[in-house]
Amino acid sequence: LSGVNSALLAIYDLSGKEVNILVQDTFAPGKYKVMWNGKDQYGQPVSAGMYIYQIEAGNFRNTKKLILLK
């Protein structure tokens, strides 16, 4: 499929442990919005604090910090 890229958006704690994968699919180029509900991969709420998110889409890859406030 032309113009379709695989995308991954994952949340990690500060020790590098994977907390949740929010997106793991293929998408056509464009803008998309994703909201994290503050829960881990098992549906359990995580504590407030600093986390790391990593996004990969096509050849793009970026890692940034985020703060979860409750």
XYZ file of C-alpha atoms in Angstrom:
70
model
C 0.000 0.000 0.000
C 1.524 3.254 -1.118
C 1.773 6.007 1.488
C 0.925 3.748 4.423
C 3.310 3.652 7.379
C 3.431 1.543 10.484
C 3.187 3.553 13.693
C 4.002 2.833 17.316
C 3.331 4.981 20.381
C 4.466 3.521 23.700
C 4.672 4.801 27.290
C 7.559 3.818 29.602
C 8.332 4.547 33.240
C 11.635 6.198 34.134
C 13.334 2.833 34.647
C 12.514 1.969 31.014
C 9.783 -0.549 31.784
C 6.982 -0.528 29.227
C 3.778 0.784 30.799
C 1.406 0.722 27.825
C 1.356 0.635 24.037
C -1.204 3.178 22.877
C -0.818 2.695 19.113
C 0.599 -0.167 17.076
C -0.960 -0.130 13.622
C -0.606 1.185 10.085
C -1.907 4.589 9.041
C -2.089 6.770 5.981
C -0.045 9.981 6.257
C -1.863 12.695 8.179
C -2.461 14.105 11.646
C -3.814 11.915 14.412
C -4.665 12.507 18.074
C -4.116 9.953 20.841
C -5.033 10.347 24.507
C -3.583 8.226 27.292
C -6.046 7.457 30.092
C -3.276 7.029 32.684
C -3.627 3.255 32.840
C -1.120 0.479 32.255
C -1.476 -2.369 29.759
C -3.641 -4.280 32.268
C -6.115 -1.414 32.738
C -4.768 -0.469 36.174
C -4.234 3.229 36.966
C -0.591 4.275 37.229
C 0.699 6.787 39.735
C 1.170 10.450 38.917
C 4.681 11.368 37.889
C 7.095 11.510 35.001
C 6.965 9.042 32.125
C 8.615 8.705 28.741
C 6.813 8.265 25.456
C 8.316 7.004 22.234
C 6.735 7.465 18.846
C 7.780 5.736 15.643
C 6.122 6.358 12.293
C 7.792 5.407 9.039
C 11.372 6.718 9.262
C 10.490 9.106 12.112
C 11.414 8.215 15.695
C 11.271 10.485 18.749
C 11.401 10.062 22.525
C 10.185 12.697 25.001
C 9.220 13.033 28.654
C 5.689 13.645 29.890
C 4.183 14.381 33.277
C 1.004 12.623 34.347
C -1.009 14.751 36.777
C -4.013 13.472 38.699
